[in-house]
Amino acid sequence: MRDFFGLDGTFNKYMGFVADTFILSLMWIFFSLPLFTIGAATTALFYVTTRRLSNREGYITSDFWAAFKANFVRATKLWLLVSALVFLIVFNFLLAWQNPELMGDMRRFVMSAQIVILAEVLFVANYVFAVTARFDMDFKQTLKTCFFMANRHLLSSVICVLTPVVLILFSIYSFPPLVFFTPGISAMLASYLIMKIFRKYRPEMDKEPFLELQELEQQRAEQKRLELLNNSANSHTENRQRRIKNKEALSMSISMYTISNKNGMEMTVTNVGCAIMSLVIPAKGGKKDVVLGLDKPEDYKGKHPFFGVAVGRFANRIGGGKFTLNGKEYQLETNDGVHHLHGGSNGFDKKEWNVDFSSQEKIIFSLQSPDGDSGYPGDLSVRVSYTLTDDNTLRIEYEASTETETICNLTNHSYFNLSNENDILNHEAQIFADKITEVDEGLIPTGGFVAIAGTPFDFTAPKKIGADLQAAGDINKTGGYDHNYVLRGEGRAASVFAPDTQIRMNVNTNSPGMQLYTGNFMDGTVIGKGVAYAKYSGFCLETQLFPDTPNKPSFPTCVVKKGAPQKFYTEYGFEW
C-alpha cells in the first residue's frame, strides 16, 4: 500500500496526470475572463498542491512558497501574453466581420488567417502552464517548448483547430458571448484526447523511459541471432573460422601495460582506446580497484559503455551529427538517436594507439587520425599521457595538433566506485560549479545555462549522489545525472568521498566543463572483473569542452588550428 500511495507510487503518478488535465481546463475558464491575477494565483496554487510540492518530474522545489511564487510569476506573464494575443485576434476578426468595407477583397483571406492563428495560439497555450513549472527553462525557452509539444500531437492539433473554428462561427451567428469560453472548451477536449492517446500508447507509464530502448536492443539482438541460425552449415563454419582468425590477428596487435608509484598505487592500461583497465589503491581496509573495467585487453574492442577509454575526436554529443567549419557543413555518424556521440562507433576508444614512451610511473600514447576519419575534416595528431605521481595522483595530459583546421574534444571516460558497495549512491560529492549547460529533450545544449542553486543538480556543498538523483533524472528523462557542469575556472573541479572505505578522490583540471554521469544506462549485460555492471555501478567525471560546442559559437572553442596545439590536463588525486 505504501508503494502504491507513496510520492512516486502508481496512484500519485496517475492522479498527477489527471490533475494536470483538470488544471489545464480549469485555468482556461479563469483566463477566458479578464481575471488575470485571480486566475494565475488559483492555477498556481492548485498545480503546486496537486504535485505534492515534490521535485519529481523536474518541478521546481519542495518549498511551497518558492514553488507557488515561481508558478504565479511565470503563469501571469505567459497568460497575459496569451490573453492579449487572443483578444487582439478576436477583436480584429469581429472588426473585419462588422466592417467589410475596411478589408475589401482581402476580407475573407484575413478572417480565415485570423481563425487559424487563433487556433494555434489556443492550442500552444494549452501546454503553457505545465511547462512553466519546470525550473530549468527561461521565458523564451518555455514558449519554444510549448510550441513544440503542442504541434507534435497531430491528431490533437486537428481536433483543436476544428473545435475553436466551429465554436467561433457558432457564437458569431447565435450567441457572441460564447467566444470567451471557446478556449476552455478547446482545452478540455485537447486534454481529454491527449490523455486517451497516452493511455493507449503508453499504458506502462511507470516504466523507466530507457527500458523501452533496452528492450528494442534485445529484440534486435535476438533477430540477428535467428538470422545467424538460418545460415547454412557451410556458411556458419566459414564465419566461425574467419572470426577465429580475426581474433588471433587482433590479439597480436593489442598490448597491456602497468605503471605504479612508490606508495603502492598501480594502474593497468591497454593500447586499445588508451583504456584504464584497473586503478588499485592500497587503502586502509586493503587494496581497492576504484575503476570499472573488462577482463582482457581485446574485450575493449567490443561493445561496452566506454569503460576507462580516451574519447574522441569529439567527446559527448553533437546535435544532429552536423557542424559547420569555415563555411562547410560536415555530417557525422548519428550513433545516439539522431545525434553524434563520443566520436561515433569507430572513435578513438576503438583505435589501437601507439606507445611512444613507457616507464615505471608514466606512459605516453599517440594516434594519427587522418582527414575524413569518422567523417571529421582535417588530419589530427593526438597524444595522451598517464602519470602516477608520488602524491597519489593520476595525471592525464591531452595534446592535439593539426596541419589542417579541425575540431577536437578529448576526455577520459573512467567509471569510478570508491566504495565496497555495488552502487555509488552513498558517495558524497562536491562539484565546484554554479551552473550547468541547459539541454533540450535530446540532451543537446540550447546555448543557455541553468543556475543550480537549490535544484537537484546542486553539489556546491557535499551531498550524497543518490540524494536527488531520481529528481535530476526525471528532468531530462536521463534516469540519473548526465549533465555538463560549467566549472568556475582552472584548478579544483570536484571532490568525492566514500564513507565506508574512507577513500577520497579530488579532481583538478583546466577544462571549462565536466560531465557528471552516474551509469544510468548500464543494465547488467556487460560483465567484467566478475561483476555484472548494473545501473549506478559507477560514476564518471569527464572533464571536457561543452557538448555541441561546434554549433554553439558562444561556448569555449573546440577548433584546433595549425601551429596552435590544444592542451588540457586532468588530475585524479586520491586520499585514504
mmCIF file with all atom_site columns, C-alpha atoms in Angstrom, residues 37-125:
data_model
loop_
_atom_site.group_PDB
_atom_site.id
_atom_site.type_symbol
_atom_site.label_atom_id
_atom_site.label_alt_id
_atom_site.label_comp_id
_atom_site.label_asym_id
_atom_site.label_entity_id
_atom_site.label_seq_id
_atom_site.pdbx_PDB_ins_code
_atom_site.Cartn_x
_atom_site.Cartn_y
_atom_site.Cartn_z
_atom_site.occupancy
_atom_site.B_iso_or_equiv
_atom_site.pdbx_formal_charge
_atom_site.auth_seq_id
_atom_site.auth_comp_id
_atom_site.auth_asym_id
_atom_site.auth_atom_id
_atom_site.pdbx_PDB_model_num
ATOM 1  C CA . THR A 1 37  ? -4.393  37.816 -11.150 1.00 0.00 ? 37  THR A CA 1
ATOM 2  C CA . ILE A 1 38  ? -7.059  35.548 -9.670  1.00 0.00 ? 38  ILE A CA 1
ATOM 3  C CA . GLY A 1 39  ? -6.606  33.050 -12.476 1.00 0.00 ? 39  GLY A CA 1
ATOM 4  C CA . ALA A 1 40  ? -2.803  32.903 -12.163 1.00 0.00 ? 40  ALA A CA 1
ATOM 5  C CA . ALA A 1 41  ? -2.897  32.626 -8.369  1.00 0.00 ? 41  ALA A CA 1
ATOM 6  C CA . THR A 1 42  ? -5.574  29.936 -8.347  1.00 0.00 ? 42  THR A CA 1
ATOM 7  C CA . THR A 1 43  ? -3.991  27.757 -11.008 1.00 0.00 ? 43  THR A CA 1
ATOM 8  C CA . ALA A 1 44  ? -0.545  28.114 -9.439  1.00 0.00 ? 44  ALA A CA 1
ATOM 9  C CA . LEU A 1 45  ? -1.979  27.086 -6.061  1.00 0.00 ? 45  LEU A CA 1
ATOM 10 C CA . PHE A 1 46  ? -3.788  24.073 -7.493  1.00 0.00 ? 46  PHE A CA 1
ATOM 11 C CA . TYR A 1 47  ? -0.776  22.981 -9.501  1.00 0.00 ? 47  TYR A CA 1
ATOM 12 C CA . VAL A 1 48  ? 1.731   23.161 -6.658  1.00 0.00 ? 48  VAL A CA 1
ATOM 13 C CA . THR A 1 49  ? -0.504  21.353 -4.180  1.00 0.00 ? 49  THR A CA 1
ATOM 14 C CA . THR A 1 50  ? -1.559  18.565 -6.549  1.00 0.00 ? 50  THR A CA 1
ATOM 15 C CA . ARG A 1 51  ? 2.074   17.849 -7.388  1.00 0.00 ? 51  ARG A CA 1
ATOM 16 C CA . ARG A 1 52  ? 2.666   17.362 -3.634  1.00 0.00 ? 52  ARG A CA 1
ATOM 17 C CA . LEU A 1 53  ? 5.365   20.028 -3.670  1.00 0.00 ? 53  LEU A CA 1
ATOM 18 C CA . SER A 1 54  ? 7.786   17.444 -4.989  1.00 0.00 ? 54  SER A CA 1
ATOM 19 C CA . ASN A 1 55  ? 10.859  17.527 -7.176  1.00 0.00 ? 55  ASN A CA 1
ATOM 20 C CA . ARG A 1 56  ? 9.546   14.580 -9.192  1.00 0.00 ? 56  ARG A CA 1
ATOM 21 C CA . GLU A 1 57  ? 9.396   15.198 -12.953 1.00 0.00 ? 57  GLU A CA 1
ATOM 22 C CA . GLY A 1 58  ? 11.556  18.288 -12.599 1.00 0.00 ? 58  GLY A CA 1
ATOM 23 C CA . TYR A 1 59  ? 9.124   20.558 -10.798 1.00 0.00 ? 59  TYR A CA 1
ATOM 24 C CA . ILE A 1 60  ? 10.573  23.493 -9.011  1.00 0.00 ? 60  ILE A CA 1
ATOM 25 C CA . THR A 1 61  ? 11.165  22.735 -5.353  1.00 0.00 ? 61  THR A CA 1
ATOM 26 C CA . SER A 1 62  ? 9.875   21.094 -2.221  1.00 0.00 ? 62  SER A CA 1
ATOM 27 C CA . ASP A 1 63  ? 9.392   24.546 -0.682  1.00 0.00 ? 63  ASP A CA 1
ATOM 28 C CA . PHE A 1 64  ? 5.714   25.509 -1.036  1.00 0.00 ? 64  PHE A CA 1
ATOM 29 C CA . TRP A 1 65  ? 6.061   29.283 -1.240  1.00 0.00 ? 65  TRP A CA 1
ATOM 30 C CA . ALA A 1 66  ? 9.029   29.174 -3.590  1.00 0.00 ? 66  ALA A CA 1
ATOM 31 C CA . ALA A 1 67  ? 7.096   26.874 -5.917  1.00 0.00 ? 67  ALA A CA 1
ATOM 32 C CA . PHE A 1 68  ? 3.929   28.978 -5.675  1.00 0.00 ? 68  PHE A CA 1
ATOM 33 C CA . LYS A 1 69  ? 5.767   32.241 -6.309  1.00 0.00 ? 69  LYS A CA 1
ATOM 34 C CA . ALA A 1 70  ? 7.653   30.902 -9.333  1.00 0.00 ? 70  ALA A CA 1
ATOM 35 C CA . ASN A 1 71  ? 4.493   29.408 -10.835 1.00 0.00 ? 71  ASN A CA 1
ATOM 36 C CA . PHE A 1 72  ? 2.471   32.551 -10.182 1.00 0.00 ? 72  PHE A CA 1
ATOM 37 C CA . VAL A 1 73  ? 5.005   34.921 -11.775 1.00 0.00 ? 73  VAL A CA 1
ATOM 38 C CA . ARG A 1 74  ? 5.536   32.784 -14.857 1.00 0.00 ? 74  ARG A CA 1
ATOM 39 C CA . ALA A 1 75  ? 1.847   31.994 -15.250 1.00 0.00 ? 75  ALA A CA 1
ATOM 40 C CA . THR A 1 76  ? 0.923   35.678 -15.031 1.00 0.00 ? 76  THR A CA 1
ATOM 41 C CA . LYS A 1 77  ? 3.498   36.731 -17.670 1.00 0.00 ? 77  LYS A CA 1
ATOM 42 C CA . LEU A 1 78  ? 2.651   33.951 -20.074 1.00 0.00 ? 78  LEU A CA 1
ATOM 43 C CA . TRP A 1 79  ? -1.115  34.201 -19.750 1.00 0.00 ? 79  TRP A CA 1
ATOM 44 C CA . LEU A 1 80  ? -1.137  37.973 -20.067 1.00 0.00 ? 80  LEU A CA 1
ATOM 45 C CA . LEU A 1 81  ? 0.711   37.447 -23.345 1.00 0.00 ? 81  LEU A CA 1
ATOM 46 C CA . VAL A 1 82  ? -1.644  34.678 -24.478 1.00 0.00 ? 82  VAL A CA 1
ATOM 47 C CA . SER A 1 83  ? -4.767  36.590 -23.448 1.00 0.00 ? 83  SER A CA 1
ATOM 48 C CA . ALA A 1 84  ? -3.528  39.713 -25.224 1.00 0.00 ? 84  ALA A CA 1
ATOM 49 C CA . LEU A 1 85  ? -2.979  37.728 -28.414 1.00 0.00 ? 85  LEU A CA 1
ATOM 50 C CA . VAL A 1 86  ? -6.402  36.097 -28.156 1.00 0.00 ? 86  VAL A CA 1
ATOM 51 C CA . PHE A 1 87  ? -8.093  39.448 -27.542 1.00 0.00 ? 87  PHE A CA 1
ATOM 52 C CA . LEU A 1 88  ? -6.268  41.090 -30.449 1.00 0.00 ? 88  LEU A CA 1
ATOM 53 C CA . ILE A 1 89  ? -7.121  38.281 -32.858 1.00 0.00 ? 89  ILE A CA 1
ATOM 54 C CA . VAL A 1 90  ? -10.776 38.117 -31.821 1.00 0.00 ? 90  VAL A CA 1
ATOM 55 C CA . PHE A 1 91  ? -11.066 41.905 -31.942 1.00 0.00 ? 91  PHE A CA 1
ATOM 56 C CA . ASN A 1 92  ? -9.620  42.052 -35.464 1.00 0.00 ? 92  ASN A CA 1
ATOM 57 C CA . PHE A 1 93  ? -11.873 39.216 -36.551 1.00 0.00 ? 93  PHE A CA 1
ATOM 58 C CA . LEU A 1 94  ? -15.012 40.914 -35.268 1.00 0.00 ? 94  LEU A CA 1
ATOM 59 C CA . LEU A 1 95  ? -13.877 44.237 -36.705 1.00 0.00 ? 95  LEU A CA 1
ATOM 60 C CA . ALA A 1 96  ? -13.433 42.678 -40.138 1.00 0.00 ? 96  ALA A CA 1
ATOM 61 C CA . TRP A 1 97  ? -16.782 40.901 -39.821 1.00 0.00 ? 97  TRP A CA 1
ATOM 62 C CA . GLN A 1 98  ? -18.775 44.027 -38.904 1.00 0.00 ? 98  GLN A CA 1
ATOM 63 C CA . ASN A 1 99  ? -16.924 46.386 -41.271 1.00 0.00 ? 99  ASN A CA 1
ATOM 64 C CA . PRO A 1 100 ? -16.462 44.564 -44.594 1.00 0.00 ? 100 PRO A CA 1
ATOM 65 C CA . GLU A 1 101 ? -15.544 47.792 -46.378 1.00 0.00 ? 101 GLU A CA 1
ATOM 66 C CA . LEU A 1 102 ? -12.284 48.041 -44.396 1.00 0.00 ? 102 LEU A CA 1
ATOM 67 C CA . MET A 1 103 ? -10.782 44.926 -45.969 1.00 0.00 ? 103 MET A CA 1
ATOM 68 C CA . GLY A 1 104 ? -12.325 44.867 -49.417 1.00 0.00 ? 104 GLY A CA 1
ATOM 69 C CA . ASP A 1 105 ? -11.352 41.778 -51.406 1.00 0.00 ? 105 ASP A CA 1
ATOM 70 C CA . MET A 1 106 ? -8.856  40.697 -48.727 1.00 0.00 ? 106 MET A CA 1
ATOM 71 C CA . ARG A 1 107 ? -11.590 40.312 -46.098 1.00 0.00 ? 107 ARG A CA 1
ATOM 72 C CA . ARG A 1 108 ? -12.132 36.556 -46.456 1.00 0.00 ? 108 ARG A CA 1
ATOM 73 C CA . PHE A 1 109 ? -8.430  35.792 -46.535 1.00 0.00 ? 109 PHE A CA 1
ATOM 74 C CA . VAL A 1 110 ? -7.702  37.923 -43.463 1.00 0.00 ? 110 VAL A CA 1
ATOM 75 C CA . MET A 1 111 ? -10.581 36.422 -41.473 1.00 0.00 ? 111 MET A CA 1
ATOM 76 C CA . SER A 1 112 ? -9.539  32.871 -42.352 1.00 0.00 ? 112 SER A CA 1
ATOM 77 C CA . ALA A 1 113 ? -5.965  33.596 -41.334 1.00 0.00 ? 113 ALA A CA 1
ATOM 78 C CA . GLN A 1 114 ? -7.185  35.068 -38.036 1.00 0.00 ? 114 GLN A CA 1
ATOM 79 C CA . ILE A 1 115 ? -9.075  31.863 -37.261 1.00 0.00 ? 115 ILE A CA 1
ATOM 80 C CA . VAL A 1 116 ? -6.039  29.653 -37.998 1.00 0.00 ? 116 VAL A CA 1
ATOM 81 C CA . ILE A 1 117 ? -3.737  31.856 -35.904 1.00 0.00 ? 117 ILE A CA 1
ATOM 82 C CA . LEU A 1 118 ? -6.216  31.885 -33.032 1.00 0.00 ? 118 LEU A CA 1
ATOM 83 C CA . ALA A 1 119 ? -6.489  28.104 -33.080 1.00 0.00 ? 119 ALA A CA 1
ATOM 84 C CA . GLU A 1 120 ? -2.682  27.777 -32.978 1.00 0.00 ? 120 GLU A CA 1
ATOM 85 C CA . VAL A 1 121 ? -2.348  30.263 -30.111 1.00 0.00 ? 121 VAL A CA 1
ATOM 86 C CA . LEU A 1 122 ? -5.012  28.479 -28.078 1.00 0.00 ? 122 LEU A CA 1
ATOM 87 C CA . PHE A 1 123 ? -3.528  25.047 -28.641 1.00 0.00 ? 123 PHE A CA 1
ATOM 88 C CA . VAL A 1 124 ? 0.028   26.113 -27.816 1.00 0.00 ? 124 VAL A CA 1
ATOM 89 C CA . ALA A 1 125 ? -1.308  27.819 -24.702 1.00 0.00 ? 125 ALA A CA 1
#
